[in-house]
Structures are given as C-alpha cells and as structure tokens.
C-alpha cells in the first residue's frame, strides 16, 4: 500500500503595476495619467436633444409654454430652435442620466418610439462623450395631430362656401 504524497504550492504574487493611477482610472475613458476631461451638462443635453430629434415620430420637445417660446424664437431673424428644449441631464464623473419631455406625432407607437429614442440617445452620448448613460426617462406630454395646424390655415379661408353652385 502506498501512501499518498502531497505537494504544497505557494501562490505566485501578482505583479503590481508601476503606475497605480492608470489602473485606478482604467474604467473611465475621460481620465488618465495625463489628465482629466470634464463634460458640461449643456454639452450632454445638446447631444441628447439632437439624437432624439433624429428619431422619426418625434414632433417636438418641451411643454406647451416652452414650445410656444421656441416658436417665437424661430421667427426672430437669426433665431433658431434650441437643441436643449425639453432636455434635462444630470452628469457625473463617469455617468449621465437624461430626462426628455416630448411631443409625439399621431399614429406612432409610443412604446416603440421610446425604445428607439433611448437607443439613439444612449448610443450618441456614450460614443461622443465616453460617459455611461444609466437612464433615459421619456415624458410624453402631447400628441401632434396634423389637423391642429390646419385650423390656423382655415381662419384665412371662408368657413363654408357662400354659393354651392356657380
């Protein structure tokens, strides 16, 4: 009968990096041994607004008062719509959260639209800024029906014909 022999192995120590600052910040593309990059809330909000506007089915942003103000601003010579209207963001060192207030075109499936907006906004922010987007909250506040704008045009036309046959 033979007696089993045991061999003891000692764990080999893991090598320690020469620059511990580099490994401590390896999770962030915005920080390195050469410096730190910060991105303002306004930049992230603008990226989110542009990305959300690219999705078909989004008619506008913001509540009624914000949209009215935006319409006036667009009519002023040299004025243009704000890319951050209806967009609110919270930006940390490595993460961002986005809140969107939108108006949806009638006939669009809102759940599908919300999914497409999230996908586009998250992709744009993460690709452009290197920040991780932890959430995109979407608040649908209105539904655009094309006949809503037609009402303004009808004010200039007669309400009904004066003579049926001429």
Short mmCIF file of N, CA and C in Angstrom, two decimals:
data_model
loop_
_atom_site.label_atom_id
_atom_site.label_comp_id
_atom_site.label_asym_id
_atom_site.label_seq_id
_atom_site.Cartn_x
_atom_site.Cartn_y
_atom_site.Cartn_z
N UNK A 1 0.84 -1.16 0.00
CA UNK A 1 0.00 0.00 0.00
C UNK A 1 0.89 1.22 0.00
N UNK A 2 0.57 2.11 -0.87
CA UNK A 2 1.41 3.31 -0.95
C UNK A 2 0.73 4.47 -0.25
N UNK A 3 1.50 5.31 0.31
CA UNK A 3 0.94 6.47 1.00
C UNK A 3 0.93 7.65 0.03
N UNK A 4 -0.19 8.32 -0.02
CA UNK A 4 -0.25 9.46 -0.94
C UNK A 4 0.69 10.57 -0.47
N UNK A 5 1.27 11.19 -1.42
CA UNK A 5 2.15 12.32 -1.11
C UNK A 5 1.46 13.60 -1.52
N UNK A 6 1.63 14.58 -0.74
CA UNK A 6 1.03 15.88 -1.05
C UNK A 6 2.13 16.85 -1.37
N UNK A 7 1.85 17.63 -2.36
CA UNK A 7 2.81 18.68 -2.70
C UNK A 7 2.16 20.02 -2.40
N UNK A 8 2.88 20.85 -1.78
CA UNK A 8 2.34 22.17 -1.47
C UNK A 8 2.83 23.16 -2.50
N UNK A 9 1.90 23.96 -2.94
CA UNK A 9 2.26 25.01 -3.90
C UNK A 9 1.99 26.35 -3.25
N UNK A 10 2.87 27.23 -3.42
CA UNK A 10 2.68 28.58 -2.88
C UNK A 10 2.22 29.47 -4.02
N UNK A 11 1.21 30.25 -3.77
CA UNK A 11 0.73 31.12 -4.84
C UNK A 11 1.79 32.14 -5.24
N UNK A 12 1.86 32.37 -6.53
CA UNK A 12 2.83 33.36 -7.00
C UNK A 12 2.22 34.74 -6.85
N UNK A 13 2.97 35.67 -6.40
CA UNK A 13 2.42 37.01 -6.21
C UNK A 13 2.09 37.65 -7.56
N UNK A 14 1.00 38.39 -7.58
CA UNK A 14 0.64 39.08 -8.81
C UNK A 14 1.48 40.34 -8.92
N UNK A 15 1.91 40.64 -10.12
CA UNK A 15 2.74 41.83 -10.28
C UNK A 15 1.93 43.09 -10.03
N UNK A 16 2.54 44.03 -9.38
CA UNK A 16 1.86 45.32 -9.13
C UNK A 16 2.24 46.27 -10.24
N UNK A 17 1.28 47.03 -10.73
CA UNK A 17 1.58 47.96 -11.82
C UNK A 17 2.49 49.08 -11.35
N UNK A 18 3.27 49.55 -12.29
CA UNK A 18 4.20 50.63 -11.98
C UNK A 18 3.45 51.94 -11.73
N UNK A 19 2.37 52.15 -12.47
CA UNK A 19 1.58 53.38 -12.32
C UNK A 19 0.20 53.01 -11.82
N UNK A 20 -0.01 53.08 -10.53
CA UNK A 20 -1.30 52.67 -9.98
C UNK A 20 -2.42 53.64 -10.38
N UNK A 21 -2.11 54.89 -10.70
CA UNK A 21 -3.13 55.85 -11.10
C UNK A 21 -3.79 55.44 -12.41
N UNK A 22 -3.04 54.85 -13.30
CA UNK A 22 -3.59 54.44 -14.58
C UNK A 22 -4.58 53.30 -14.38
N UNK A 23 -4.26 52.32 -13.56
CA UNK A 23 -5.18 51.20 -13.36
C UNK A 23 -6.39 51.62 -12.52
N UNK A 24 -6.23 52.58 -11.65
CA UNK A 24 -7.36 53.01 -10.83
C UNK A 24 -8.42 53.71 -11.68
N UNK A 25 -8.00 54.30 -12.78
CA UNK A 25 -8.94 55.02 -13.62
C UNK A 25 -9.21 54.31 -14.94
N UNK A 26 -8.83 53.05 -15.03
CA UNK A 26 -8.99 52.34 -16.28
C UNK A 26 -10.46 52.22 -16.69
N UNK A 27 -11.39 52.34 -15.74
CA UNK A 27 -12.81 52.23 -16.06
C UNK A 27 -13.37 53.45 -16.77
N UNK A 28 -12.64 54.54 -16.84
CA UNK A 28 -13.14 55.76 -17.45
C UNK A 28 -12.25 56.18 -18.59
N UNK A 29 -12.88 56.49 -19.73
CA UNK A 29 -12.11 56.98 -20.88
C UNK A 29 -11.81 58.46 -20.73
N UNK A 30 -12.38 59.11 -19.71
CA UNK A 30 -12.21 60.55 -19.54
C UNK A 30 -11.09 60.92 -18.59
N UNK A 31 -10.45 59.93 -18.02
CA UNK A 31 -9.41 60.20 -17.04
C UNK A 31 -8.21 59.30 -17.32
N UNK A 32 -7.03 59.87 -17.27
CA UNK A 32 -5.81 59.10 -17.48
C UNK A 32 -4.69 59.72 -16.66
N UNK A 33 -3.52 59.16 -16.77
CA UNK A 33 -2.37 59.69 -16.06
C UNK A 33 -2.00 61.08 -16.59
N UNK A 34 -2.40 61.37 -17.83
CA UNK A 34 -2.06 62.65 -18.44
C UNK A 34 -3.06 63.76 -18.10
N UNK A 35 -4.21 63.42 -17.56
CA UNK A 35 -5.17 64.46 -17.21
C UNK A 35 -6.60 63.95 -17.17
N UNK A 36 -7.50 64.87 -16.88
CA UNK A 36 -8.91 64.55 -16.70
C UNK A 36 -9.74 65.42 -17.64
N UNK A 37 -10.76 64.83 -18.25
CA UNK A 37 -11.66 65.56 -19.12
C UNK A 37 -13.02 65.66 -18.45
N UNK A 38 -13.57 66.86 -18.39
CA UNK A 38 -14.92 67.03 -17.86
C UNK A 38 -15.82 67.53 -18.98
N UNK A 39 -17.05 67.09 -18.95
CA UNK A 39 -18.01 67.47 -19.98
C UNK A 39 -19.20 68.13 -19.29
N UNK A 40 -19.57 69.32 -19.73
CA UNK A 40 -20.64 70.07 -19.07
C UNK A 40 -22.00 69.45 -19.36
N UNK A 41 -22.94 69.76 -18.48
CA UNK A 41 -24.31 69.30 -18.65
C UNK A 41 -24.89 69.80 -19.98
N UNK A 42 -24.55 71.04 -20.36
CA UNK A 42 -25.08 71.63 -21.59
C UNK A 42 -24.66 70.83 -22.82
N UNK A 43 -23.44 70.33 -22.84
CA UNK A 43 -22.95 69.55 -23.98
C UNK A 43 -23.71 68.23 -24.06
N UNK A 44 -23.86 67.56 -22.94
CA UNK A 44 -24.58 66.28 -22.93
C UNK A 44 -26.04 66.50 -23.30
N UNK A 45 -26.65 67.58 -22.83
CA UNK A 45 -28.04 67.88 -23.16
C UNK A 45 -28.19 68.14 -24.66
N UNK A 46 -27.24 68.83 -25.25
CA UNK A 46 -27.31 69.12 -26.68
C UNK A 46 -27.18 67.84 -27.50
N UNK A 47 -26.26 66.96 -27.11
CA UNK A 47 -26.10 65.67 -27.80
C UNK A 47 -27.39 64.87 -27.69
N UNK A 48 -27.97 64.81 -26.50
CA UNK A 48 -29.21 64.06 -26.29
C UNK A 48 -30.36 64.64 -27.11
N UNK A 49 -30.47 65.95 -27.15
CA UNK A 49 -31.54 66.60 -27.91
C UNK A 49 -31.43 66.34 -29.40
N UNK A 50 -30.24 66.45 -29.94
CA UNK A 50 -30.03 66.20 -31.37
C UNK A 50 -30.31 64.74 -31.69
N UNK A 51 -29.83 63.83 -30.86
CA UNK A 51 -30.03 62.40 -31.10
C UNK A 51 -31.51 62.04 -31.04
N UNK A 52 -32.26 62.62 -30.11
CA UNK A 52 -33.68 62.33 -30.00
C UNK A 52 -34.45 62.90 -31.19
N UNK A 53 -34.07 64.08 -31.67
CA UNK A 53 -34.75 64.69 -32.81
C UNK A 53 -34.56 63.86 -34.09
N UNK A 54 -33.51 63.09 -34.17
CA UNK A 54 -33.24 62.26 -35.35
C UNK A 54 -34.23 61.11 -35.50
N UNK A 55 -34.94 60.76 -34.45
CA UNK A 55 -35.84 59.60 -34.48
C UNK A 55 -37.17 60.01 -35.10
N UNK A 56 -37.58 59.32 -36.17
CA UNK A 56 -38.88 59.63 -36.79
C UNK A 56 -40.03 59.38 -35.81
N UNK A 57 -40.97 60.31 -35.77
CA UNK A 57 -42.11 60.19 -34.86
C UNK A 57 -42.05 61.21 -33.73
N UNK A 58 -40.88 61.81 -33.52
CA UNK A 58 -40.74 62.87 -32.51
C UNK A 58 -41.12 64.17 -33.20
N UNK A 59 -42.19 64.80 -32.73
CA UNK A 59 -42.62 66.05 -33.34
C UNK A 59 -41.94 67.26 -32.71
N UNK A 60 -41.80 67.26 -31.39
CA UNK A 60 -41.21 68.40 -30.71
C UNK A 60 -40.83 68.06 -29.29
N UNK A 61 -40.33 69.07 -28.59
CA UNK A 61 -39.85 68.90 -27.22
C UNK A 61 -40.42 69.96 -26.32
N UNK A 62 -40.57 69.61 -25.05
CA UNK A 62 -40.99 70.56 -24.03
C UNK A 62 -42.49 70.62 -23.88
N UNK A 63 -42.90 71.31 -22.81
CA UNK A 63 -44.32 71.51 -22.56
C UNK A 63 -44.86 72.61 -23.43
N UNK A 64 -46.11 72.96 -23.25
CA UNK A 64 -46.77 73.96 -24.09
C UNK A 64 -46.09 75.31 -24.08
N UNK A 65 -45.74 75.82 -22.90
CA UNK A 65 -45.12 77.14 -22.81
C UNK A 65 -43.74 77.15 -23.47
N UNK A 66 -42.97 76.09 -23.27
CA UNK A 66 -41.63 76.01 -23.86
C UNK A 66 -41.73 75.94 -25.38
N UNK A 67 -42.72 75.20 -25.90
CA UNK A 67 -42.88 75.10 -27.35
C UNK A 67 -43.32 76.44 -27.93
N UNK A 68 -44.20 77.16 -27.24
CA UNK A 68 -44.64 78.47 -27.71
C UNK A 68 -43.48 79.44 -27.75
N UNK A 69 -42.66 79.44 -26.71
CA UNK A 69 -41.49 80.31 -26.68
C UNK A 69 -40.53 79.95 -27.81
N UNK A 70 -40.35 78.65 -28.04
CA UNK A 70 -39.47 78.19 -29.12
C UNK A 70 -39.97 78.62 -30.49
N UNK A 71 -41.30 78.59 -30.69
CA UNK A 71 -41.87 79.02 -31.96
C UNK A 71 -41.64 80.50 -32.20
N UNK A 72 -41.73 81.29 -31.15
CA UNK A 72 -41.45 82.74 -31.27
C UNK A 72 -39.98 82.96 -31.58
N UNK A 73 -39.12 82.24 -30.90
CA UNK A 73 -37.68 82.39 -31.12
C UNK A 73 -37.29 82.06 -32.55
N UNK A 74 -37.93 81.04 -33.13
CA UNK A 74 -37.61 80.64 -34.50
C UNK A 74 -38.00 81.73 -35.50
N UNK A 75 -39.01 82.53 -35.20
CA UNK A 75 -39.47 83.56 -36.13
C UNK A 75 -38.62 84.82 -36.10
N UNK A 76 -37.83 84.98 -35.06
CA UNK A 76 -36.94 86.14 -34.96
C UNK A 76 -35.78 85.94 -35.92
N UNK A 77 -35.44 86.95 -36.73
CA UNK A 77 -34.31 86.79 -37.64
C UNK A 77 -33.04 86.40 -36.88
N UNK A 78 -32.42 85.34 -37.35
CA UNK A 78 -31.21 84.84 -36.68
C UNK A 78 -31.51 83.90 -35.54
N UNK A 79 -32.77 83.78 -35.16
CA UNK A 79 -33.15 82.88 -34.07
C UNK A 79 -33.33 81.47 -34.59
N UNK A 80 -33.16 80.51 -33.72
CA UNK A 80 -33.37 79.11 -34.10
C UNK A 80 -33.80 78.32 -32.88
N UNK A 81 -34.35 77.15 -33.15
CA UNK A 81 -34.84 76.30 -32.07
C UNK A 81 -33.68 75.81 -31.21
N UNK A 82 -33.91 75.72 -29.95
CA UNK A 82 -32.89 75.24 -29.03
C UNK A 82 -32.82 73.72 -29.09
N UNK A 83 -31.61 73.19 -29.13
CA UNK A 83 -31.44 71.74 -29.12
C UNK A 83 -31.62 71.16 -27.73
N UNK A 84 -31.71 72.01 -26.72
CA UNK A 84 -31.85 71.51 -25.36
C UNK A 84 -33.23 71.74 -24.77
N UNK A 85 -34.15 72.30 -25.55
CA UNK A 85 -35.52 72.49 -25.07
C UNK A 85 -36.14 71.13 -24.80
N UNK A 86 -36.69 70.93 -23.61
CA UNK A 86 -37.30 69.67 -23.25
C UNK A 86 -36.31 68.59 -22.86
N UNK A 87 -35.04 68.97 -22.70
CA UNK A 87 -33.99 68.01 -22.34
C UNK A 87 -33.37 68.44 -21.02
N UNK A 88 -33.31 67.52 -20.09
CA UNK A 88 -32.68 67.77 -18.81
C UNK A 88 -31.69 66.62 -18.55
N UNK A 89 -30.49 66.97 -18.11
CA UNK A 89 -29.49 65.93 -17.86
C UNK A 89 -28.84 66.12 -16.50
N UNK A 90 -28.33 65.04 -15.98
CA UNK A 90 -27.51 65.06 -14.78
C UNK A 90 -26.23 64.32 -15.14
N UNK A 91 -25.10 65.01 -15.02
CA UNK A 91 -23.83 64.44 -15.44
C UNK A 91 -22.91 64.30 -14.24
N UNK A 92 -22.38 63.11 -14.07
CA UNK A 92 -21.38 62.86 -13.04
C UNK A 92 -20.01 62.72 -13.68
N UNK A 93 -19.07 62.16 -12.94
CA UNK A 93 -17.73 61.99 -13.49
C UNK A 93 -17.66 60.92 -14.57
N UNK A 94 -18.49 59.88 -14.43
CA UNK A 94 -18.44 58.77 -15.38
C UNK A 94 -19.80 58.39 -15.95
N UNK A 95 -20.87 58.97 -15.42
CA UNK A 95 -22.21 58.57 -15.83
C UNK A 95 -23.09 59.79 -16.10
N UNK A 96 -24.15 59.53 -16.86
CA UNK A 96 -25.12 60.58 -17.16
C UNK A 96 -26.52 59.99 -17.14
N UNK A 97 -27.48 60.82 -16.75
CA UNK A 97 -28.90 60.45 -16.79
C UNK A 97 -29.62 61.54 -17.57
N UNK A 98 -30.59 61.14 -18.38
CA UNK A 98 -31.28 62.07 -19.28
C UNK A 98 -32.78 62.00 -19.05
N UNK A 99 -33.43 63.16 -19.03
CA UNK A 99 -34.89 63.26 -18.98
C UNK A 99 -35.33 64.04 -20.22
N UNK A 100 -36.25 63.46 -20.99
CA UNK A 100 -36.76 64.10 -22.19
C UNK A 100 -38.26 64.34 -22.05
N UNK A 101 -38.72 65.53 -22.45
CA UNK A 101 -40.12 65.85 -22.50
C UNK A 101 -40.46 66.05 -23.97
N UNK A 102 -41.31 65.15 -24.52
CA UNK A 102 -41.51 65.16 -25.96
C UNK A 102 -42.98 65.25 -26.36
N UNK A 103 -43.16 65.63 -27.63
CA UNK A 103 -44.46 65.61 -28.29
C UNK A 103 -44.33 64.58 -29.41
N UNK A 104 -45.30 63.67 -29.46
CA UNK A 104 -45.26 62.56 -30.41
C UNK A 104 -46.23 62.82 -31.55
N UNK A 105 -45.86 62.43 -32.76
CA UNK A 105 -46.76 62.53 -33.90
C UNK A 105 -47.85 61.47 -33.77
N UNK A 106 -49.07 61.85 -34.13
CA UNK A 106 -50.20 60.93 -34.06
C UNK A 106 -49.94 59.73 -34.98
N UNK A 107 -50.28 58.54 -34.49
CA UNK A 107 -50.15 57.33 -35.28
C UNK A 107 -48.89 56.54 -34.99
N UNK A 108 -47.97 57.12 -34.25
CA UNK A 108 -46.72 56.45 -33.92
C UNK A 108 -46.90 55.63 -32.65
N UNK A 109 -46.39 54.40 -32.66
CA UNK A 109 -46.45 53.56 -31.46
C UNK A 109 -45.49 54.14 -30.42
N UNK A 110 -46.03 54.63 -29.34
CA UNK A 110 -45.23 55.36 -28.35
C UNK A 110 -44.18 54.45 -27.70
N UNK A 111 -44.52 53.22 -27.38
CA UNK A 111 -43.54 52.31 -26.75
C UNK A 111 -42.37 52.05 -27.69
N UNK A 112 -42.65 51.84 -28.98
CA UNK A 112 -41.57 51.61 -29.95
C UNK A 112 -40.74 52.87 -30.13
N UNK A 113 -41.41 54.01 -30.15
CA UNK A 113 -40.71 55.28 -30.29
C UNK A 113 -39.77 55.51 -29.10
N UNK A 114 -40.26 55.24 -27.91
CA UNK A 114 -39.44 55.43 -26.70
C UNK A 114 -38.20 54.54 -26.75
N UNK A 115 -38.37 53.29 -27.21
CA UNK A 115 -37.23 52.38 -27.34
C UNK A 115 -36.21 52.93 -28.33
N UNK A 116 -36.69 53.42 -29.46
CA UNK A 116 -35.79 53.97 -30.49
C UNK A 116 -35.07 55.22 -29.98
N UNK A 117 -35.78 56.07 -29.26
CA UNK A 117 -35.16 57.28 -28.71
C UNK A 117 -34.07 56.89 -27.72
N UNK A 118 -34.38 55.97 -26.81
CA UNK A 118 -33.38 55.54 -25.83
C UNK A 118 -32.13 54.99 -26.52
N UNK A 119 -32.34 54.14 -27.51
CA UNK A 119 -31.21 53.53 -28.22
C UNK A 119 -30.35 54.61 -28.88
N UNK A 120 -30.99 55.57 -29.54
CA UNK A 120 -30.25 56.61 -30.24
C UNK A 120 -29.54 57.56 -29.28
N UNK A 121 -30.22 57.96 -28.22
CA UNK A 121 -29.64 58.89 -27.25
C UNK A 121 -28.47 58.24 -26.51
N UNK A 122 -28.66 57.01 -26.05
CA UNK A 122 -27.59 56.32 -25.33
C UNK A 122 -26.38 56.13 -26.24
N UNK A 123 -26.62 55.69 -27.46
CA UNK A 123 -25.51 55.48 -28.40
C UNK A 123 -24.74 56.76 -28.68
N UNK A 124 -25.46 57.85 -28.92
CA UNK A 124 -24.80 59.12 -29.23
C UNK A 124 -23.99 59.64 -28.05
N UNK A 125 -24.58 59.63 -26.86
CA UNK A 125 -23.88 60.16 -25.69
C UNK A 125 -22.66 59.31 -25.37
N UNK A 126 -22.83 58.00 -25.34
CA UNK A 126 -21.70 57.14 -24.99
C UNK A 126 -20.58 57.23 -26.03
N UNK A 127 -20.95 57.30 -27.30
CA UNK A 127 -19.93 57.38 -28.35
C UNK A 127 -19.21 58.73 -28.34
N UNK A 128 -19.95 59.81 -28.16
CA UNK A 128 -19.35 61.14 -28.25
C UNK A 128 -18.64 61.57 -26.97
N UNK A 129 -19.15 61.15 -25.82
CA UNK A 129 -18.60 61.67 -24.57
C UNK A 129 -17.81 60.65 -23.76
N UNK A 130 -18.06 59.38 -23.98
CA UNK A 130 -17.41 58.35 -23.17
C UNK A 130 -18.11 58.13 -21.84
N UNK A 131 -19.20 58.85 -21.58
CA UNK A 131 -19.95 58.67 -20.34
C UNK A 131 -20.88 57.47 -20.48
N UNK A 132 -21.11 56.77 -19.39
CA UNK A 132 -22.08 55.69 -19.37
C UNK A 132 -23.45 56.30 -19.07
N UNK A 133 -24.42 56.01 -19.91
CA UNK A 133 -25.78 56.53 -19.70
C UNK A 133 -26.53 55.51 -18.85
N UNK A 134 -26.92 55.91 -17.65
CA UNK A 134 -27.58 54.99 -16.73
C UNK A 134 -29.09 54.95 -16.94
N UNK A 135 -29.69 56.04 -17.44
CA UNK A 135 -31.12 56.02 -17.72
C UNK A 135 -31.49 57.14 -18.66
N UNK A 136 -32.54 56.88 -19.44
CA UNK A 136 -33.16 57.89 -20.29
C UNK A 136 -34.65 57.83 -20.00
N UNK A 137 -35.16 58.81 -19.28
CA UNK A 137 -36.58 58.89 -18.94
C UNK A 137 -37.28 59.75 -19.99
N UNK A 138 -38.41 59.24 -20.48
CA UNK A 138 -39.15 59.95 -21.53
C UNK A 138 -40.54 60.27 -21.02
N UNK A 139 -40.88 61.56 -21.07
CA UNK A 139 -42.19 62.04 -20.64
C UNK A 139 -42.94 62.56 -21.87
N UNK A 140 -43.95 61.84 -22.31
CA UNK A 140 -44.75 62.25 -23.46
C UNK A 140 -45.85 63.18 -22.93
N UNK A 141 -45.80 64.45 -23.37
CA UNK A 141 -46.73 65.45 -22.84
C UNK A 141 -47.81 65.86 -23.81
N UNK A 142 -47.65 65.51 -25.09
CA UNK A 142 -48.65 65.92 -26.06
C UNK A 142 -48.56 65.03 -27.28
N UNK A 143 -49.62 65.09 -28.08
CA UNK A 143 -49.73 64.33 -29.30
C UNK A 143 -50.00 65.31 -30.42
N UNK A 144 -49.16 65.32 -31.44
CA UNK A 144 -49.37 66.23 -32.56
C UNK A 144 -50.28 65.57 -33.57
N UNK A 145 -51.39 66.24 -33.86
CA UNK A 145 -52.33 65.80 -34.87
C UNK A 145 -52.22 66.80 -36.01
N UNK A 146 -51.95 66.34 -37.23
CA UNK A 146 -51.75 67.29 -38.35
C UNK A 146 -52.87 68.29 -38.51
N UNK A 147 -54.10 67.96 -38.18
CA UNK A 147 -55.21 68.91 -38.33
C UNK A 147 -55.10 70.07 -37.35
N UNK A 148 -54.24 69.94 -36.29
CA UNK A 148 -54.04 71.05 -35.35
C UNK A 148 -53.49 72.28 -36.06
N UNK A 149 -52.56 72.09 -36.99
CA UNK A 149 -52.00 73.21 -37.73
C UNK A 149 -52.94 73.68 -38.83
N UNK A 150 -53.78 72.80 -39.34
CA UNK A 150 -54.72 73.17 -40.39
C UNK A 150 -55.75 74.18 -39.88
N UNK A 151 -56.05 74.16 -38.59
CA UNK A 151 -57.02 75.09 -38.01
C UNK A 151 -56.59 76.53 -38.22
N UNK A 152 -55.29 76.79 -38.15
CA UNK A 152 -54.79 78.15 -38.35
C UNK A 152 -54.98 78.58 -39.79
N UNK A 153 -54.80 77.66 -40.75
CA UNK A 153 -54.96 77.99 -42.15
C UNK A 153 -56.43 78.23 -42.50
N UNK A 154 -57.35 77.56 -41.82
CA UNK A 154 -58.76 77.70 -42.10
C UNK A 154 -59.29 79.06 -41.68
N UNK A 155 -58.61 79.74 -40.76
CA UNK A 155 -59.06 81.05 -40.33
C UNK A 155 -58.99 82.05 -41.48
N UNK A 156 -58.08 81.84 -42.41
CA UNK A 156 -57.93 82.75 -43.53
C UNK A 156 -58.91 82.41 -44.66
N UNK A 157 -59.36 81.17 -44.75
CA UNK A 157 -60.30 80.76 -45.79
C UNK A 157 -61.71 80.89 -45.25
N UNK A 158 -62.69 81.03 -46.15
CA UNK A 158 -64.06 81.09 -45.68
C UNK A 158 -64.46 79.80 -44.99
N UNK A 159 -65.28 79.91 -43.98
CA UNK A 159 -65.67 78.75 -43.20
C UNK A 159 -66.49 77.78 -44.03
N UNK A 160 -67.34 78.32 -44.92
CA UNK A 160 -68.12 77.46 -45.81
C UNK A 160 -68.40 78.25 -47.10
N UNK A 161 -68.63 77.55 -48.15
CA UNK A 161 -68.87 78.28 -49.42
C UNK A 161 -70.16 79.09 -49.33
N UNK A 162 -70.14 80.27 -49.93
CA UNK A 162 -71.32 81.12 -49.89
C UNK A 162 -72.37 80.65 -50.89
N UNK A 163 -71.93 80.11 -52.01
CA UNK A 163 -72.85 79.59 -53.03
C UNK A 163 -72.41 78.17 -53.37
N UNK A 164 -73.35 77.30 -53.40
CA UNK A 164 -73.00 75.92 -53.73
C UNK A 164 -72.76 75.76 -55.22
N UNK A 165 -73.52 76.39 -56.01
CA UNK A 165 -73.39 76.26 -57.46
C UNK A 165 -73.16 77.62 -58.05
N UNK A 166 -72.23 77.68 -58.96
CA UNK A 166 -71.97 78.97 -59.62
C UNK A 166 -72.23 78.87 -61.09
#
